[in-house]
Structure formats: structure tokens, C-alpha cells
mmCIF file of C-alpha atoms and ligand atoms in Angstrom:
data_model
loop_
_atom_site.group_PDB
_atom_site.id
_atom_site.type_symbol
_atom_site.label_atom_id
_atom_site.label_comp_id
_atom_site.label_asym_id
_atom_site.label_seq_id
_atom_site.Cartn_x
_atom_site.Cartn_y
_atom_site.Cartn_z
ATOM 1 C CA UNK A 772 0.000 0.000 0.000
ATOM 2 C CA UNK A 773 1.282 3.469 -1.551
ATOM 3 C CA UNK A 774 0.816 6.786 0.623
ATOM 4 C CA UNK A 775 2.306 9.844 -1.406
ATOM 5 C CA UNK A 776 2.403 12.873 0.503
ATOM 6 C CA UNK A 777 2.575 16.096 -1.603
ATOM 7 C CA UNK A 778 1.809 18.696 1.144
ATOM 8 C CA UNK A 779 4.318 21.228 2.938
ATOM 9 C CA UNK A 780 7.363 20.327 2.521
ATOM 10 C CA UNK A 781 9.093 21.375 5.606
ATOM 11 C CA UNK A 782 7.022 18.899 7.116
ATOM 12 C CA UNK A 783 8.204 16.086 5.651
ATOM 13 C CA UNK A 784 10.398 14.408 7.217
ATOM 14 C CA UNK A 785 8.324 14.637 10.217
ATOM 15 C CA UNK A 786 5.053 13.021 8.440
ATOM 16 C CA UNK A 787 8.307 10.450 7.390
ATOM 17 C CA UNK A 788 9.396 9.883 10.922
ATOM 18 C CA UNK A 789 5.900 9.154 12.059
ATOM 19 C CA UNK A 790 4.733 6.688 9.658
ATOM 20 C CA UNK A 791 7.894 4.492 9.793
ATOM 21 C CA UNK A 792 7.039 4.504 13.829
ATOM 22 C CA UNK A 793 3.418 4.055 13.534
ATOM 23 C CA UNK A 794 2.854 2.232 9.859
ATOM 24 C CA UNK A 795 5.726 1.094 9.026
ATOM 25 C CA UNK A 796 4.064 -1.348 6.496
ATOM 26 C CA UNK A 797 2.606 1.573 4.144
ATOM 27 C CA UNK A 798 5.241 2.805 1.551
ATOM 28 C CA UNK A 799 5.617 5.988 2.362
ATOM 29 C CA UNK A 800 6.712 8.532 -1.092
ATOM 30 C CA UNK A 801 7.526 11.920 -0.999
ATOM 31 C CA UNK A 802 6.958 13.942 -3.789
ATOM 32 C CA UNK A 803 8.535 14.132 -6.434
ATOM 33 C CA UNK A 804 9.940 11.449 -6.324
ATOM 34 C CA UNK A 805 6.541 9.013 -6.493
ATOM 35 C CA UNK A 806 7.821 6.081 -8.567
ATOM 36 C CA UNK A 807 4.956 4.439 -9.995
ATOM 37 C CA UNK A 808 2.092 6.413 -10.124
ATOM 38 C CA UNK A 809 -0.449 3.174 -10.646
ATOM 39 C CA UNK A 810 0.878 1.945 -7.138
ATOM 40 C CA UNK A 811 -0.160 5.163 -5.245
ATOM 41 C CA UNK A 812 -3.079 4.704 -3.437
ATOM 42 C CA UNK A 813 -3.727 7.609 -0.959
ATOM 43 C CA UNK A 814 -2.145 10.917 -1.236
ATOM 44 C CA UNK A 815 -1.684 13.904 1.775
ATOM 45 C CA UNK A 816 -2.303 17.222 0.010
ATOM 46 C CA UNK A 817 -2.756 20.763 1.227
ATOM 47 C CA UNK A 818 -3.244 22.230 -2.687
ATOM 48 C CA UNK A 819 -5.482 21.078 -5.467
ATOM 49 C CA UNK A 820 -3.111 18.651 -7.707
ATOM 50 C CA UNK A 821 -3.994 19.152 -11.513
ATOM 51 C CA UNK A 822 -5.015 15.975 -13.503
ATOM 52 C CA UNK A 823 -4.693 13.999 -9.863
ATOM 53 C CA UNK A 824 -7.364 10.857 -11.462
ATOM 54 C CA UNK A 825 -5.225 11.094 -14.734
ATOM 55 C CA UNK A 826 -1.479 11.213 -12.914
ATOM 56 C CA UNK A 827 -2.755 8.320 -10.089
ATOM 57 C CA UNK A 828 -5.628 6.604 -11.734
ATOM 58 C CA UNK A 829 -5.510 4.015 -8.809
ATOM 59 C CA UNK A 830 -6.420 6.609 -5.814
ATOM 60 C CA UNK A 831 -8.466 5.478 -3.435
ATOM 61 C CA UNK A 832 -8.295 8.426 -0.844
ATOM 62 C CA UNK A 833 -7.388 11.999 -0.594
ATOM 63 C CA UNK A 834 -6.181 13.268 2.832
ATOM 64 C CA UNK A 835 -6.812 17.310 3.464
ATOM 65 C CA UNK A 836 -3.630 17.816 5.361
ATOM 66 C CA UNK A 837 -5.849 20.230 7.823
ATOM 67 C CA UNK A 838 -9.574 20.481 8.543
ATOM 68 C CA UNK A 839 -10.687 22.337 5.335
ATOM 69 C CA UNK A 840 -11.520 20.691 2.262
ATOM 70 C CA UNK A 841 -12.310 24.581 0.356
ATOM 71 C CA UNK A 842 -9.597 24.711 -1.758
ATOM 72 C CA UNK A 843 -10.236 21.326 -3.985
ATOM 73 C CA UNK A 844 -12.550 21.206 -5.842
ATOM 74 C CA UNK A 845 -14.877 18.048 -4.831
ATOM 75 C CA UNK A 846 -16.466 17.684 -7.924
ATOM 76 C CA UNK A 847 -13.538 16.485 -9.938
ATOM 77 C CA UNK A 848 -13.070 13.468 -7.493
ATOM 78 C CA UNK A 849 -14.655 10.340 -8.731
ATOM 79 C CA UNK A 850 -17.236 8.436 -6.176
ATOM 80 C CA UNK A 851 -14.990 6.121 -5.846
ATOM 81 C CA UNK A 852 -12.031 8.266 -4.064
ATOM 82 C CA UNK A 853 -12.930 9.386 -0.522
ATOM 83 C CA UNK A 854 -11.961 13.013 0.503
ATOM 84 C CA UNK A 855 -10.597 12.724 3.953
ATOM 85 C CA UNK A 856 -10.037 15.429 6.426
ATOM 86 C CA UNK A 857 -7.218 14.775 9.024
ATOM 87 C CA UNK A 858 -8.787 16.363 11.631
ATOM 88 C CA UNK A 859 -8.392 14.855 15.143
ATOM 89 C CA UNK A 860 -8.212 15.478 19.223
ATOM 90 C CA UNK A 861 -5.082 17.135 18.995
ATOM 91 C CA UNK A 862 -5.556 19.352 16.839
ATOM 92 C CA UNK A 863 -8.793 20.239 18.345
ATOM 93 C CA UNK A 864 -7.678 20.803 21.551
ATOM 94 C CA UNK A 865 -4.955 23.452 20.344
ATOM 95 C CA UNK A 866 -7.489 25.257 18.281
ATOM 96 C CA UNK A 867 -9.523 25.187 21.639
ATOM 97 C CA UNK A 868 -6.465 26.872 23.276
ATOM 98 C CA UNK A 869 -6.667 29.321 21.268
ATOM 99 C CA UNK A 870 -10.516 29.984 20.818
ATOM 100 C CA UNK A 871 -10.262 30.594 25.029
ATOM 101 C CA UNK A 872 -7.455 33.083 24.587
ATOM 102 C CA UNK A 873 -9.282 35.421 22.263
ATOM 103 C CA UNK A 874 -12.793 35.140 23.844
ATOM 104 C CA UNK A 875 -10.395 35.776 27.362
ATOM 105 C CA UNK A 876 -9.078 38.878 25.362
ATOM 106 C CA UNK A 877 -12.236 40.281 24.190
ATOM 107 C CA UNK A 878 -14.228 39.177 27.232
ATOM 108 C CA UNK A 879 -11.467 41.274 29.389
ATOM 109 C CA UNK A 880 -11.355 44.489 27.239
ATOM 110 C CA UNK A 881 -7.913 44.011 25.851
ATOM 111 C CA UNK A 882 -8.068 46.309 23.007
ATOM 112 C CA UNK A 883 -9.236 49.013 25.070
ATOM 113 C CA UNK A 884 -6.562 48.664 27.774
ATOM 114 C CA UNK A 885 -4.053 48.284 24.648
ATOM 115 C CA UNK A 886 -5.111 51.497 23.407
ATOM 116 C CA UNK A 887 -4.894 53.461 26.808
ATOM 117 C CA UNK A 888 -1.391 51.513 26.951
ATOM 118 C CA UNK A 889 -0.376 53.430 23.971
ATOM 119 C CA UNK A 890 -1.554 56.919 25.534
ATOM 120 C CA UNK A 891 -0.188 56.172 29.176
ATOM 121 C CA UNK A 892 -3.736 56.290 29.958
ATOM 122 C CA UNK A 893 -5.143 54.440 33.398
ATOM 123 C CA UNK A 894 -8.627 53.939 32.527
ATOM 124 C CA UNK A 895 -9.724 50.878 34.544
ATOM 125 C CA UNK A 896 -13.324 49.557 32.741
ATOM 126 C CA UNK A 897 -16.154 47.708 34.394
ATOM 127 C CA UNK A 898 -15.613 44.443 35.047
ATOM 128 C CA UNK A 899 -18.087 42.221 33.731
ATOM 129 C CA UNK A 900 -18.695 38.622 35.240
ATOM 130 C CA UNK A 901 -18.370 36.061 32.903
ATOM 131 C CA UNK A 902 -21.389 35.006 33.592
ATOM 132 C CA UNK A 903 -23.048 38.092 31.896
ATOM 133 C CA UNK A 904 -20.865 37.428 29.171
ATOM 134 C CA UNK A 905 -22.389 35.607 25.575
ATOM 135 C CA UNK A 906 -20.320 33.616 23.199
ATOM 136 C CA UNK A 907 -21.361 31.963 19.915
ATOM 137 C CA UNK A 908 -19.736 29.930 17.830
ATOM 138 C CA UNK A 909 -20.781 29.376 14.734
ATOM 139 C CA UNK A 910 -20.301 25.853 13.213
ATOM 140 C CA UNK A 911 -20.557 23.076 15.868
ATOM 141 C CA UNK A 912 -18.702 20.739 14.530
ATOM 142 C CA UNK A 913 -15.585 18.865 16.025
ATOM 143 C CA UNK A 914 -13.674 21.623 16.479
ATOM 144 C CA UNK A 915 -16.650 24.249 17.437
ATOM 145 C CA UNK A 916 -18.047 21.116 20.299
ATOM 146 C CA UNK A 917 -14.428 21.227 21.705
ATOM 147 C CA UNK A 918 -14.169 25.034 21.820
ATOM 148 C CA UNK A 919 -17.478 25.187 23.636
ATOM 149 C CA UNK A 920 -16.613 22.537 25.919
ATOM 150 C CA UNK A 921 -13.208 24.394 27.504
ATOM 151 C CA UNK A 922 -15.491 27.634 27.557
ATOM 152 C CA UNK A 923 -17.686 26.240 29.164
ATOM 153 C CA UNK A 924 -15.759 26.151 32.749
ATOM 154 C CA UNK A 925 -15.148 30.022 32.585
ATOM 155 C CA UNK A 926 -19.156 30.412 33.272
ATOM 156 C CA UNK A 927 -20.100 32.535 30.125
ATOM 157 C CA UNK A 928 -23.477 32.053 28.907
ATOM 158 C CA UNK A 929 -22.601 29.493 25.547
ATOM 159 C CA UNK A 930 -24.600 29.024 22.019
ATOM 160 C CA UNK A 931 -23.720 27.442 18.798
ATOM 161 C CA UNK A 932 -25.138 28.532 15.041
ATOM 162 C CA UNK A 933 -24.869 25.330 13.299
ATOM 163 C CA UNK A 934 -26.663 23.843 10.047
ATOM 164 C CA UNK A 935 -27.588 20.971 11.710
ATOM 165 C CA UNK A 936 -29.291 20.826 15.441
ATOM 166 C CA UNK A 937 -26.313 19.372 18.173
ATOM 167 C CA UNK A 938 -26.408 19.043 21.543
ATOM 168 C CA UNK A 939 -24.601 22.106 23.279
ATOM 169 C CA UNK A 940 -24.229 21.541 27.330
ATOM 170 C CA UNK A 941 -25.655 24.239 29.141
ATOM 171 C CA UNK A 942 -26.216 25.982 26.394
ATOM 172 C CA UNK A 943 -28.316 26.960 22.971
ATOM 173 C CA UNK A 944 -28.051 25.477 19.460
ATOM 174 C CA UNK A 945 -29.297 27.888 17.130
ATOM 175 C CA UNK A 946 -30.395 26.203 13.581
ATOM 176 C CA UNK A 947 -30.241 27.177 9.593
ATOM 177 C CA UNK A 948 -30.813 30.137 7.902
ATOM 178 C CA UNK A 949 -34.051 31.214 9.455
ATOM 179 C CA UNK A 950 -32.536 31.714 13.122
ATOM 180 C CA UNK A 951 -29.211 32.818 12.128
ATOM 181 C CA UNK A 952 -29.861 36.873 13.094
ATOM 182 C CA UNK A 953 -31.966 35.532 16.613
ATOM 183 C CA UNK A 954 -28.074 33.829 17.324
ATOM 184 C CA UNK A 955 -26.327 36.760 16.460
ATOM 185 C CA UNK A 956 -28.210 39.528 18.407
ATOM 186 C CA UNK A 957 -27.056 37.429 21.373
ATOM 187 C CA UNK A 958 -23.570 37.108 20.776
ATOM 188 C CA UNK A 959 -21.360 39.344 22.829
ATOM 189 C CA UNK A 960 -18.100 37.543 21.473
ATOM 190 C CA UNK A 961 -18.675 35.522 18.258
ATOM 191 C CA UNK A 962 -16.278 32.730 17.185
ATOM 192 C CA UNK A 963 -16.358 31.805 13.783
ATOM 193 C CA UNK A 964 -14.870 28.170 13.308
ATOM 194 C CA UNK A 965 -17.776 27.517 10.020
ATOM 195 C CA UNK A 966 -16.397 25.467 6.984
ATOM 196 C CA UNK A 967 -15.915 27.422 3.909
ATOM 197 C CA UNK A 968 -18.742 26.291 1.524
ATOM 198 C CA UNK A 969 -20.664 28.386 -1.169
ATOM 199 C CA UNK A 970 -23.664 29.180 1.550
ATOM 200 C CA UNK A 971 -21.085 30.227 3.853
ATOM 201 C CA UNK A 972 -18.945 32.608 1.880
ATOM 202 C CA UNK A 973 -19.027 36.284 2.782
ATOM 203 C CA UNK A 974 -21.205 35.189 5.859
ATOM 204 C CA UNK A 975 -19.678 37.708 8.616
ATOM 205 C CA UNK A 976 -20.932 40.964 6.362
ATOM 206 C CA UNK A 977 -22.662 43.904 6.929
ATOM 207 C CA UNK A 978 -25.974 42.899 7.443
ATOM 208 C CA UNK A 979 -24.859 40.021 9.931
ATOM 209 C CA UNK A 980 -22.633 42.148 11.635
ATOM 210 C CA UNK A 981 -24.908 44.729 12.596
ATOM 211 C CA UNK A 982 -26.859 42.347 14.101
ATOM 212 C CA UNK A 983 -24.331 41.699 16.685
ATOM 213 C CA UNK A 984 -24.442 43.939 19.969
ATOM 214 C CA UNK A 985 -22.987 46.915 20.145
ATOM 215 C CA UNK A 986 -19.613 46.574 21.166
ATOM 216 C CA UNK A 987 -19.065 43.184 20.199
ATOM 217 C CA UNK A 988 -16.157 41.027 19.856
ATOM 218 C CA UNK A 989 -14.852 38.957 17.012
ATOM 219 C CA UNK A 990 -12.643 35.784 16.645
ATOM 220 C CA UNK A 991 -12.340 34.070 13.269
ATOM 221 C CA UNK A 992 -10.429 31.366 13.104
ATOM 222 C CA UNK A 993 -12.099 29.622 10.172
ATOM 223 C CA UNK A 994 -11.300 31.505 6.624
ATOM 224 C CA UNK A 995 -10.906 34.517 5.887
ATOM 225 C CA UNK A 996 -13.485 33.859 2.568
ATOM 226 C CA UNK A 997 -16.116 33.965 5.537
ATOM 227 C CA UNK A 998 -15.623 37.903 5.992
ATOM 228 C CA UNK A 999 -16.692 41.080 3.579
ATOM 229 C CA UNK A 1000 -13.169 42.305 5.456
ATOM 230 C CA UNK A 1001 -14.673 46.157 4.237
ATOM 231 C CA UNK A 1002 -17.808 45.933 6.069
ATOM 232 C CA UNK A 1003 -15.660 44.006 8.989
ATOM 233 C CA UNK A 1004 -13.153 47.223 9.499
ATOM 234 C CA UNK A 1005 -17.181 49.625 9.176
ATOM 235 C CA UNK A 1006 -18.000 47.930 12.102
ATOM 236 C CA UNK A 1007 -15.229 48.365 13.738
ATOM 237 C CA UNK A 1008 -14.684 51.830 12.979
ATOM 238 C CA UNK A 1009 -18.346 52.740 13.370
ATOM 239 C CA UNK A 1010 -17.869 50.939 17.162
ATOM 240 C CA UNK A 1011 -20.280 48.156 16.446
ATOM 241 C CA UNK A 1012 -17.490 45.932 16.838
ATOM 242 C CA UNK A 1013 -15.059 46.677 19.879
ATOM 243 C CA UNK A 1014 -12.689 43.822 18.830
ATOM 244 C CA UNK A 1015 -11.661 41.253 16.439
ATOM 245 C CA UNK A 1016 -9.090 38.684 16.777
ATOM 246 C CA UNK A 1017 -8.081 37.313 13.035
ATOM 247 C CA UNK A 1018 -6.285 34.307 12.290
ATOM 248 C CA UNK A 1019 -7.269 34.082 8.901
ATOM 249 C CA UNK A 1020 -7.345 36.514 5.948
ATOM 250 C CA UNK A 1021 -9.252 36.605 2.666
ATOM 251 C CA UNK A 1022 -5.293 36.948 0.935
ATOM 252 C CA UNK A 1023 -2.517 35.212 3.026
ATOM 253 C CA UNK A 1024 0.067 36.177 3.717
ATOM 254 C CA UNK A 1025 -1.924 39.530 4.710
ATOM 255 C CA UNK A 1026 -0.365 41.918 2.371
ATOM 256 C CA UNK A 1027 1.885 44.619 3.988
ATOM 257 C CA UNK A 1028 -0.717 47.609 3.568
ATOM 258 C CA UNK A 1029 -3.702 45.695 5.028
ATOM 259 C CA UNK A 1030 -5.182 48.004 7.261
ATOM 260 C CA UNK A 1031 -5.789 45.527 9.681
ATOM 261 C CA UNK A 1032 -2.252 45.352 10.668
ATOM 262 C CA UNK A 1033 -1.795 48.750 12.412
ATOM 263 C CA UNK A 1034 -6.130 48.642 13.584
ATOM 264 C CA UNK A 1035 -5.972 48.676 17.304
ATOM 265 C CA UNK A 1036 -8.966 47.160 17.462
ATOM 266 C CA UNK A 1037 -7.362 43.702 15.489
ATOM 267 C CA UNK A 1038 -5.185 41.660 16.733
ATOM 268 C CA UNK A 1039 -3.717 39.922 13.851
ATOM 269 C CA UNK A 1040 -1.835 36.136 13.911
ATOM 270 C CA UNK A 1041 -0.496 34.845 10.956
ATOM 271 C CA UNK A 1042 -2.735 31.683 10.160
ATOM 272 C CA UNK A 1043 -1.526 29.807 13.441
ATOM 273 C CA UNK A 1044 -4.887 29.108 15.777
ATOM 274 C CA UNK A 1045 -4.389 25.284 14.788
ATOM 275 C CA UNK A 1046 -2.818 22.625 12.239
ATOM 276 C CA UNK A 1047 -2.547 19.266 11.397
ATOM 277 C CA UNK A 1048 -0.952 16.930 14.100
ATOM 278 C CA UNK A 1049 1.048 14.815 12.385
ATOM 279 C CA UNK A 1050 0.944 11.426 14.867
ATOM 280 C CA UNK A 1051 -2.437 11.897 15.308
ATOM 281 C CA UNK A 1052 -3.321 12.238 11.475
ATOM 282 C CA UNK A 1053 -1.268 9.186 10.853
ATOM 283 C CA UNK A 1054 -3.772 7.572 13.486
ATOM 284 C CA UNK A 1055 -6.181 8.399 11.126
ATOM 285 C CA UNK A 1056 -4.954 7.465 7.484
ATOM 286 C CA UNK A 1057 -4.046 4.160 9.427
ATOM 287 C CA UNK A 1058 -7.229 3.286 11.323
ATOM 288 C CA UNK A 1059 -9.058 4.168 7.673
ATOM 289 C CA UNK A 1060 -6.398 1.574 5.996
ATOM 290 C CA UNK A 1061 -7.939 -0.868 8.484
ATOM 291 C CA UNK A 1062 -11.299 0.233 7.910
ATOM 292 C CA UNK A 1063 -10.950 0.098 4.032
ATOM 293 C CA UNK A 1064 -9.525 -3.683 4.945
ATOM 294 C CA UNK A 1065 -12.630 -4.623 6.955
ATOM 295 C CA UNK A 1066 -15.042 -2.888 4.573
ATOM 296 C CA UNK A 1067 -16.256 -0.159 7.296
ATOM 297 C CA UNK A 1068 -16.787 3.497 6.454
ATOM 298 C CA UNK A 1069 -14.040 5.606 6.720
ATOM 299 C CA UNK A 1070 -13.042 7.656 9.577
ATOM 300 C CA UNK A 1071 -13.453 11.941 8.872
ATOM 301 C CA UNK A 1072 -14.388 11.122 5.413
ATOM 302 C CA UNK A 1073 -16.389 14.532 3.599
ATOM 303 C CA UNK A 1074 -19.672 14.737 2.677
ATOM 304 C CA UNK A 1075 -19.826 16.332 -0.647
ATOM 305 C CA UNK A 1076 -23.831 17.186 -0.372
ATOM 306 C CA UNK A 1077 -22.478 19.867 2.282
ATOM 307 C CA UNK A 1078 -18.816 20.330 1.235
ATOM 308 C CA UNK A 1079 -17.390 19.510 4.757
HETATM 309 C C1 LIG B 1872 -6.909 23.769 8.312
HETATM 310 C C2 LIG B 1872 -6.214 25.041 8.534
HETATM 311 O O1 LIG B 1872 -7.903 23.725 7.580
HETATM 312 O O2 LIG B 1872 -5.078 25.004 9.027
HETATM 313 O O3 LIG B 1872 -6.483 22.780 8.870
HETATM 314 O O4 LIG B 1872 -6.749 26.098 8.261
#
């Protein structure tokens, strides 16, 4: 059995390492150099590969070497070939991290205090419990369920915006389309952690932001696709926002004149909130080898009615 990977390639020799520890009986190619093509079987990709049926007519599975699956396009994979995201507890639990230090941030006036920092200003603010304190997250899904769940402990009031209903402890699933703005109007710090998908493009615009309380807070840590990034710095401007906390950008890297660098109401990481684990995405490709074996579904596999 063939694995090629073809994603980053500084990561290589890591992705290496790990197989030959944890599978050492796939043949694990780097590429270029992929030998046969008819013997490859799976590949790891982060970027679309032209002509991939035509180059490895054999494939069986792609593996997303992260959670999103926006950038290929499904519809040129056959049936027959599974589109697999490696998305697993690790790498869910750092994206969690994360999640908790920007609704923290937001939740404890950070930009403000940053600003008065600048002007040698001591302006202590209300403090407000976190109890008083709303956070949504839209898109309940693995990564969204394990955000909410290391919220959860800080005592803010939680709700999810998800397409589907799911179960959200202590807390409020809001459903489709028709109760999107009802979620919003309630979200004091909004975390966006959505899949990109054509419905969800351009979601965080003007109309949806001005739903959001005055003052509110922003984390997006999904794509930057999801955000009219005009009408994001008009709310922030305009004070409808008080905060945002980006980790992802329509363009990345953010180009050097983005005014989103010097906003002081941004905080701005370069693409970092999360990324593939590498032993526990092995654990995947090789529990799905098994699968395959015993003729059981696939583990993370996408499901191209949604896109996710
Ligand atoms: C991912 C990402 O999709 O890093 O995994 O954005």
C-alpha cells in the first residue's frame, strides 16, 4: 500500500518519521519522487493537484492535510475516491487553546486597555462577570463542540449557530438560515470556526454584523473567505465591533498595507490558531487503511452534499 504525501514540505520528514514509527508497512513517497504512479493509493495534500485521477488513476483516498476541504474542488473526485479530512483530538484541543485566549481577550477588554497603553492612559473599565458574558460559535462541529466545551468552565453564557441541530451543554443550538440573526443579536463575542462552503462565503458581512451587539467582539479562526473584510473594518470603525481577533485573511500572507495590521482594534496572527498533528493524522490514514480492509466506512471522510 502506496501513501504519497505532496503537502508542505518542511514537514516532511516529520510526516516520514511518524509513519515508519506508527505504519511502518505503508510505503511511504515523498513527492517528487513518487515512482509508480499506478501503485499510489492515498495521497496527503494541502493544494489542489492538476489531472490527480489522470497522474494516479488508482487513488483510493485523498487526505486534506488540515480540517478544510475549500480549496479542492470536490467535484472532480470520482465516487470512488474518498476526501478525507485529518482532523483529530489534537488538533482540536490546540485550536480550543486558542478559541479561550481570544474570547479571554475580548471578554477582558484588551483592546481598550491596549489602546490606553499606547496613551499612558489608566482607565480601569467595568468588570463584567463572565457570567453576563455571551459567546457563539458558529459551526458546531468537532472543532466548534471542543471550543465550547473548555469555555464552558469560565461560566459565560454558551450558544452554537450550526446547520444541523447538536447538543450544546448548558447551552443553545441555534439552527439554519431562518434563526441565524436571533443567534447573532445574542452574541457578545462571536467565534467563527464555520467550513468554507458556497452558503457560507461572505457570511460575517454587513448585514450580519450589525446584528451583533454593540460593542461586540470577534474571533475568526475559520477563513478569511467567511468575511466582507470592508464591512468588517465599518463595524469596527463605526464601534459596532469593539474587537476582532483574526487568524485568517481573505489573501494570506496579509499583504503589507492591510489596514488591519496597524487597527488597534485587530489583533492579527499569521494563520496559526491550529494545524494538522502529524501522529495523530497518521492515526487516522491508518485506522481508515484498516477500515478500508474490513469494509467499514471511513473515519473523517467529507460529505460532498455539504462540502465539509
Ligand atoms: C486547516 C487550517 O484547515 O489550518 O487545517 O486552516
Amino acid at each position: 500500500m502506496c501513501i504519497l504525501y505532496m503537502a508542505e514540505p518542511g514537514s516532511a520528514a516529520e510526516w516520514r518519521q511518524v509513519f515508519s514509527q506508527q505504519a511502518p508497512e505503508l510505503d511511504f513517497r515523498l513527492w517528487p519522487d513518487a515512482g509508480n504512479p499506478d501503485e499510489v493509493q492515498y495521497i496527503i495534500a494541502w493544494e489542489p493537484i492538476p489531472d490527480l485521477m489522470q497522474r494516479f488513476p488508482n487513488l483510493k483516498a485523498l487526505y486534506s492535510a488540515g480540517a478544510g476541504v475549500d480549496q479542492f474542488d470536490l467535484s472532480q473526485l470520482p465516487e470512488h475516491v474518498s476526501m478525507v479530512r485529518l482532523i483529530e483530538t489534537s488538533m482540536a484541543d490546540i485550536m480550543a487553546e486558542y478559541v479561550v485566549f481570544s474570547v479571554l481577550a475580548l471578554h477582558r477588554d484588551i483592546f481598550d486597555y491596549q489602546i490606553s497603553q499606547r496613551e499612558r492612559c489608566w482607565t480601569p473599565l467595568p468588570i463584567v462577570p463572565a457570567s453576563e458574558r455571551r459567546v457563539g460559535i458558529m459551526g458546531a462541529g468537532n472543532l466548534g463542540l471542543v471550543a465550547l466545551d473548555r469555555l464552558r468552565p469560565f461560566g459565560f453564557q454558551l450558544s452554537a449557530w450550526n446547520r444541523s441541530y447538536k447538543e450544546v451543554p448548558d447551552g443553545r443550538c441555534y439552527v439554519g438560515r431562518e434563526e441565524l440573526y436571533d443567534f447573532l443579536e445574542q452574541c457578545d463575542i462571536l467565534v467563527n470556526l464555520l467550513p468554507l462552503t458556497p452558503e457560507t462565503q461572505g457570511i460575517l458581512n454587513a448585514a450580519t454584523l450589525n446584528r451583533l451587539p454593540q460593542g461586540a467582539g470577534l474571533v475568526n479562526v475559520a477563513r478569511g473567505a467567511h468575511v466582507a473584510e470592508e464591512d468588517l473594518l465599518q463595524a469596527l470603525d463605526g464601534g459596532r465591533l469593539g474587537g476582532a481577533v483574526l487568524d485568517v485573511f481573505d489573501q494570506e500572507p496579509l499583504s503589507p498595507d492591510h489596514p488591519f495590521w496597524c487597527h488597534p482594534r485587530v489583533l492579527v496572527t499569521p494563520h496559526i490558531a491550529s494545524n494538522v498533528q502529524v501522529k495523530g493524522a497518521v492515526a487516522v490514514i491508518t485506522a481508515n487503511v484498516e477500515r478500508e480492509q474490513r469494509g467499514l466506512p471511513l473515519l473523517n471522510v467529507v460529505d460532498r452534499s455539504k462540502g465539509y
